[in-house]
XYZ file of C-alpha atoms in Angstrom:
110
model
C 86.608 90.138 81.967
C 86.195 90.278 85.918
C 82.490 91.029 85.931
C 81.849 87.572 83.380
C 84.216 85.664 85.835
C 82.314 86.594 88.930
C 78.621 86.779 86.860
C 79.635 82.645 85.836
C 81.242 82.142 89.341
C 77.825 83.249 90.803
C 75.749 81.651 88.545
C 77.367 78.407 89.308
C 77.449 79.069 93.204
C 73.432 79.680 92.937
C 72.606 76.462 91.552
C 74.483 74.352 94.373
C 72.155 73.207 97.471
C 74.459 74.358 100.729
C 77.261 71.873 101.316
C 76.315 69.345 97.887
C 79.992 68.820 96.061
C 80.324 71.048 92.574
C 79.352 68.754 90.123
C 80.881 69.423 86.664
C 78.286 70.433 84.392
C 78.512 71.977 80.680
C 79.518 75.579 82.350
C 82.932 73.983 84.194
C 83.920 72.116 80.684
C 83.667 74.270 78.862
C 85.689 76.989 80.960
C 88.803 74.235 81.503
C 88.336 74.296 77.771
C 89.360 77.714 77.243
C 92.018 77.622 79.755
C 93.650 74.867 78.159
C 93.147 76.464 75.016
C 94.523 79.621 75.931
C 96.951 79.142 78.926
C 98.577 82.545 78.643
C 94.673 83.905 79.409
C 94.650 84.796 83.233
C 90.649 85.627 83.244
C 90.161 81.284 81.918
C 92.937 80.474 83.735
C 91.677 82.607 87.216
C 87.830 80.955 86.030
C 89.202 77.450 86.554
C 91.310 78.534 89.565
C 88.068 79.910 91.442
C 86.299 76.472 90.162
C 88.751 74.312 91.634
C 88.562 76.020 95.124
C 85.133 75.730 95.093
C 84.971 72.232 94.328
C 87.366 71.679 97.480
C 90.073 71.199 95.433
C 92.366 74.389 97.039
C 95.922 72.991 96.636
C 94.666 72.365 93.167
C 93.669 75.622 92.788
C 96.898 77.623 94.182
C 98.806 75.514 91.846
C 97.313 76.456 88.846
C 97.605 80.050 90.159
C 101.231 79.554 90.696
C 101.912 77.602 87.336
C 100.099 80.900 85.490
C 102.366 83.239 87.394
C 105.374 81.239 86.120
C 104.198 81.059 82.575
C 103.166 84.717 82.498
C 104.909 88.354 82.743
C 104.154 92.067 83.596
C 100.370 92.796 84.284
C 99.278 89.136 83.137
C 101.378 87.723 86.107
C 100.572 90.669 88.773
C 96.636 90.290 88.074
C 97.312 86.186 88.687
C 99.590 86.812 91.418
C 96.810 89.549 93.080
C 93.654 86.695 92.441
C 96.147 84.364 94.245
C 96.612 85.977 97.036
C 92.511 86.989 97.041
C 91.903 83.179 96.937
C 94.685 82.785 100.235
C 91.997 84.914 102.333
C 89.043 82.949 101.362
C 90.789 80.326 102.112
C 91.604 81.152 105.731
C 95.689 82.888 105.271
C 96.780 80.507 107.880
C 96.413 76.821 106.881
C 98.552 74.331 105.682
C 98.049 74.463 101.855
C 98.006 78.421 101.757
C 101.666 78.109 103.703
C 102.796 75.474 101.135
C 101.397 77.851 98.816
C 103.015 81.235 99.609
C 106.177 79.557 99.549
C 105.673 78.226 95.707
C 104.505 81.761 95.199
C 107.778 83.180 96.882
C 109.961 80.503 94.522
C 107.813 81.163 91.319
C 108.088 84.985 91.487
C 112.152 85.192 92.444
């Protein structure tokens, strides 16, 4: 659920030295694993989000986001539409990708 997302998400964070690059270890496979396995599962599919935008990768991570939201219906796509917009503030609300972003959002919801 949430709490294993955030426990893994921390877990991950507290073995990085400030400012070194994610590097993918057996932890990241194997949670891209179960997203692919599963992509109807927001919690893996959220999981690789969060990975993604802490590896630098944001746009990569909004578009997953946005690609779930599509795919999914209901409470599936609210609680993937809700982590989107939670990963938007981390990111800063104003910059380029999260504009780009909220606009796929926009086109993927209507």
């Amino acid at each position: 659920g949430e709490t294993e997302r955030g426990d893994i998400i921390d877990e991950l964070v507290g073995e990085l030295p400030v400012g070194a690059p994610a590097a993918p270890g057996p932890e990241v496979h194997a949670a891209r694993k179960a997203a692919a396995d599963d992509p109807l599962d927001v919690p893996a599919q959220s999981l690789v989000a969060d990975l993604d935008l802490l590896g630098g990768h944001v746009e990569d991570a909004f578009s997953w986001l946005i690609d779930l939201i599509r795919r999914t219906s209901g409470a599936d796509r609210d609680a993937a539409r809700t982590h989107l917009i939670e990963l938007f503030t981390l990111s800063g609300d104003t910059g380029a990708p999260v504009v780009k972003a909220r606009h796929s959002l926009a086109s993927a919801l209507f």
